[in-house]
CSV table of C-alpha atoms in Angstrom, one decimal:
chain,number,residue,atom,x,y,z
T,297,MET,CA,99.9,169.5,49.8
T,298,SER,CA,102.7,169.7,47.6
T,299,PRO,CA,106.0,168.6,48.6
T,300,GLU,CA,107.7,172.1,48.2
T,301,SER,CA,105.2,173.3,51.0
T,302,THR,CA,107.0,174.7,54.2
T,303,GLY,CA,104.2,174.7,56.1
T,304,GLN,CA,103.3,171.5,56.8
T,305,ASN,CA,106.3,170.1,58.8
T,306,GLU,CA,106.8,173.2,61.1
T,307,HIS,CA,107.3,172.4,64.8
T,308,TYR,CA,104.3,173.2,67.2
T,309,LEU,CA,106.7,175.5,69.1
T,310,THR,CA,107.8,177.5,66.0
T,311,VAL,CA,104.0,178.0,65.2
T,312,PHE,CA,103.6,178.9,68.9
T,313,ARG,CA,106.4,181.3,69.0
T,314,ARG,CA,105.4,183.1,65.7
T,315,GLY,CA,101.8,183.5,67.0
T,316,PHE,CA,103.0,184.8,70.2
T,317,ARG,CA,105.4,187.2,68.6
T,318,THR,CA,102.6,188.5,66.5
T,319,TRP,CA,100.3,188.9,69.5
T,320,ARG,CA,103.1,190.4,71.7
T,321,GLY,CA,103.7,193.1,68.6
T,322,ASN,CA,100.1,194.3,68.8
T,323,ARG,CA,100.2,195.3,72.3
T,324,PRO,CA,102.2,196.7,75.1
T,325,PHE,CA,103.5,193.6,76.2
T,326,TRP,CA,106.4,194.9,78.4
T,327,ALA,CA,104.4,197.6,79.8
T,328,GLY,CA,101.9,194.9,81.3
T,329,LEU,CA,104.5,192.7,82.3
T,330,PHE,CA,106.8,195.3,84.3
T,331,THR,CA,103.3,196.7,85.7
T,332,MET,CA,102.2,193.2,87.2
T,333,VAL,CA,106.1,192.4,88.3
T,334,GLY,CA,105.9,195.6,90.3
T,335,GLY,CA,102.3,194.9,91.8
T,336,VAL,CA,103.6,191.5,93.4
T,337,PRO,CA,106.2,192.8,95.9
T,338,ILE,CA,103.9,195.8,97.0
T,339,ALA,CA,101.4,193.2,97.9
T,340,TYR,CA,103.5,190.4,99.1
T,341,PHE,CA,105.9,192.1,101.4
T,342,PRO,CA,103.4,193.5,104.2
T,343,TYR,CA,102.1,189.9,104.6
T,344,ALA,CA,105.4,188.1,104.4
T,345,ASN,CA,107.6,186.8,107.3
T,346,MET,CA,111.3,186.4,107.1
T,347,HIS,CA,113.0,183.9,109.4
T,348,LEU,CA,116.5,184.3,110.7
T,349,GLY,CA,117.3,181.4,112.8
T,350,ASN,CA,114.9,181.6,115.8
T,351,VAL,CA,113.9,185.1,115.0
T,352,THR,CA,110.8,186.1,112.7
T,353,LEU,CA,110.8,189.3,111.2
T,354,ALA,CA,107.1,190.3,110.5
T,355,MET,CA,107.3,193.3,107.7
T,356,SER,CA,103.3,194.1,107.9
T,357,THR,CA,102.4,197.7,108.4
T,358,THR,CA,99.1,199.1,109.7
T,359,ALA,CA,98.2,199.9,106.0
T,360,GLY,CA,98.6,196.2,105.0
T,361,ALA,CA,95.2,196.1,103.5
T,362,GLY,CA,96.0,199.3,101.3
T,363,SER,CA,99.3,197.6,100.2
T,364,LEU,CA,97.2,194.6,98.8
T,365,ILE,CA,94.6,196.7,97.3
T,366,ILE,CA,97.6,198.5,95.4
T,367,GLY,CA,99.3,195.4,94.3
T,368,VAL,CA,96.1,193.9,93.1
T,369,LEU,CA,95.1,196.9,91.2
T,370,LEU,CA,98.6,196.9,89.2
T,371,ILE,CA,98.3,193.3,88.3
T,372,THR,CA,94.7,194.0,87.1
T,373,LEU,CA,96.3,197.1,85.3
T,374,GLY,CA,98.8,195.1,83.7
T,375,LEU,CA,96.2,192.4,82.5
T,376,THR,CA,94.1,195.4,81.0
T,377,MET,CA,97.5,196.5,79.5
T,378,TRP,CA,97.5,193.2,77.5
T,379,PHE,CA,94.0,192.4,76.6
T,380,HIS,CA,92.3,196.0,76.3
T,381,HIS,CA,95.2,198.2,75.1
T,382,ILE,CA,92.6,200.6,73.7
T,383,VAL,CA,92.6,202.4,77.4
T,384,ARG,CA,96.6,201.8,77.6
T,385,VAL,CA,96.9,205.5,78.6
T,386,PHE,CA,94.7,205.4,81.1
T,387,ALA,CA,95.8,202.3,82.6
T,388,GLY,CA,99.4,203.8,82.4
T,389,VAL,CA,98.4,206.7,84.2
T,390,ALA,CA,96.9,204.6,86.8
T,391,ALA,CA,99.9,202.5,87.5
T,392,ILE,CA,102.1,205.7,87.7
T,393,LEU,CA,99.8,207.0,90.4
T,394,LEU,CA,99.6,204.0,92.4
T,395,ALA,CA,103.3,203.6,92.2
T,396,LEU,CA,103.8,206.8,93.6
T,397,ILE,CA,101.1,206.0,96.6
T,398,SER,CA,102.5,202.7,97.4
T,399,ILE,CA,105.9,204.7,98.6
T,400,PRO,CA,104.3,206.0,101.8
T,401,VAL,CA,101.8,203.0,102.2
T,402,ALA,CA,103.4,199.8,101.2
T,403,ASN,CA,107.0,199.8,102.7
T,404,ILE,CA,108.5,202.1,100.3
T,405,GLY,CA,106.7,200.6,97.2
T,406,GLY,CA,107.9,197.0,98.1
T,407,PHE,CA,111.3,198.1,98.9
T,408,VAL,CA,111.6,200.4,96.0
T,409,VAL,CA,111.6,197.3,93.5
T,410,GLY,CA,107.6,197.4,93.2
T,411,PHE,CA,107.8,200.9,93.1
T,412,LEU,CA,110.5,201.1,90.0
T,413,PHE,CA,109.0,198.3,87.8
T,414,SER,CA,105.3,199.8,88.3
T,415,LEU,CA,106.6,203.2,87.3
T,416,LEU,CA,108.6,202.0,84.5
T,417,GLY,CA,105.6,199.9,83.1
T,418,GLY,CA,102.9,202.6,83.6
T,419,ALA,CA,105.5,204.7,81.3
T,420,LEU,CA,105.7,202.3,78.8
T,421,SER,CA,102.0,201.9,78.3
T,422,VAL,CA,101.3,205.8,78.0
T,423,SER,CA,104.0,205.8,75.6
T,424,TRP,CA,103.1,202.7,73.3
T,425,ALA,CA,101.3,203.5,69.9
T,426,PRO,CA,100.3,201.0,67.4
T,427,GLY,CA,102.4,200.6,64.5
T,428,ASP,CA,101.1,201.9,61.2
T,429,PRO,CA,100.1,199.0,58.5
T,430,LYS,CA,102.6,199.0,55.9
T,431,ALA,CA,101.4,201.0,52.7
T,432,GLU,CA,101.4,198.7,49.8
T,433,SER,CA,103.1,200.2,47.1
T,434,ALA,CA,101.3,200.0,43.8
T,435,PRO,CA,102.8,198.5,40.7
T,436,ALA,CA,104.1,201.1,38.4
T,437,ALA,CA,102.1,201.5,35.4
T,438,GLU,CA,103.8,200.6,32.3
T,439,PRO,CA,104.1,202.9,29.7
T,440,ALA,CA,101.8,202.5,27.0
T,441,ALA,CA,103.3,201.1,23.5
T,442,THR,CA,103.4,204.0,21.0
T,443,GLU,CA,101.7,202.9,17.8
T,444,PRO,CA,103.6,204.3,14.9
T,445,ALA,CA,100.5,205.4,13.0
T,446,ALA,CA,99.5,207.8,15.8
T,447,TYR,CA,103.0,208.8,16.5
T,448,GLY,CA,103.5,209.5,12.7
T,449,SER,CA,100.2,211.1,12.3
T,450,GLN,CA,101.6,214.4,13.9
T,451,PHE,CA,104.5,214.7,11.5
T,452,ARG,CA,105.1,214.1,8.0
T,453,GLY,CA,105.3,210.3,6.7
T,454,ASP,CA,108.6,210.6,5.4
T,455,ASP,CA,110.2,212.4,8.3
T,456,PHE,CA,109.7,209.6,10.8
T,457,PRO,CA,109.7,206.0,8.8
T,458,ALA,CA,108.5,202.9,11.0
T,459,ASP,CA,111.4,200.7,12.2
T,460,GLU,CA,110.9,197.5,10.9
T,461,PHE,CA,112.3,195.4,13.8
T,462,HIS,CA,110.4,197.3,16.9
T,463,GLY,CA,107.6,199.1,15.2
T,464,SER,CA,108.4,202.1,16.8
T,465,ALA,CA,109.1,205.3,14.8
T,466,VAL,CA,112.8,206.6,14.3
T,467,PRO,CA,113.7,209.9,12.8
T,468,ARG,CA,115.2,209.7,9.2
T,469,GLN,CA,118.6,211.0,8.6
T,470,THR,CA,119.1,213.9,6.1
T,471,ALA,CA,121.5,211.6,4.0
T,472,SER,CA,120.8,208.2,2.4
T,473,TYR,CA,119.6,205.5,5.0
T,474,GLU,CA,121.3,202.2,4.7
T,475,PRO,CA,120.4,199.7,7.2
T,476,SER,CA,123.1,197.4,6.6
T,477,ALA,CA,125.9,199.9,6.9
T,478,PRO,CA,127.9,200.4,10.0
T,479,PHE,CA,127.0,203.0,12.5
T,480,GLY,CA,130.2,204.8,11.6
T,481,ALA,CA,129.5,205.0,7.9
T,482,ALA,CA,126.3,206.5,8.2
T,483,ALA,CA,127.8,209.1,10.6
T,484,GLU,CA,129.9,210.0,7.9
T,485,LYS,CA,127.2,210.9,5.5
T,486,THR,CA,125.2,213.2,8.0
T,487,GLU,CA,125.2,216.9,7.4
T,488,GLY,CA,125.8,219.5,10.2
T,489,GLY,CA,129.6,217.8,11.5
T,490,GLY,CA,128.5,214.7,13.2
T,491,HIS,CA,131.0,213.0,15.2
T,492,ARG,CA,132.8,210.0,13.6
T,493,ALA,CA,132.7,206.7,15.4
T,494,GLY,CA,135.7,204.7,15.9
């Protein structure tokens, strides 16, 4: 590789971060993350025990199995949003429904924390849409150079002589044409009241 190449000296963390940013931009990343975060407290709190000194508080309910199922399903839906984002609308609607069901079943939706995260993740998944690829603008076609012969064939040859410098056709002035004369002098000799330069 040439010394001017910038890709050979990049740190592996920079390469990983760039690849992760590309992967994250092609799927509803935050929707899946919020849905999985919301499923954790819903599944955890019914089986957690809080110790306050010598007192143990058990937050389990009679529907502890239902809370575990809802939490596991929310985590699964979050992973589905990441790795199979073609069904993101279905996964988002299912996450919203499970978040609503968790209010009466799983300790008020994991003490409202899991409910809010799951509801937000489901709404983000439903509203996410893949970005359109940027339309590559076609390069503008360069105007074809006008041939003096083809252009002059439409008119009389003495009306539009070919310019000796650019090869293009320019209209002849009615007065005598003097290439070495300044512009003001040529304007004085034209008929029809041309403006005097300078």
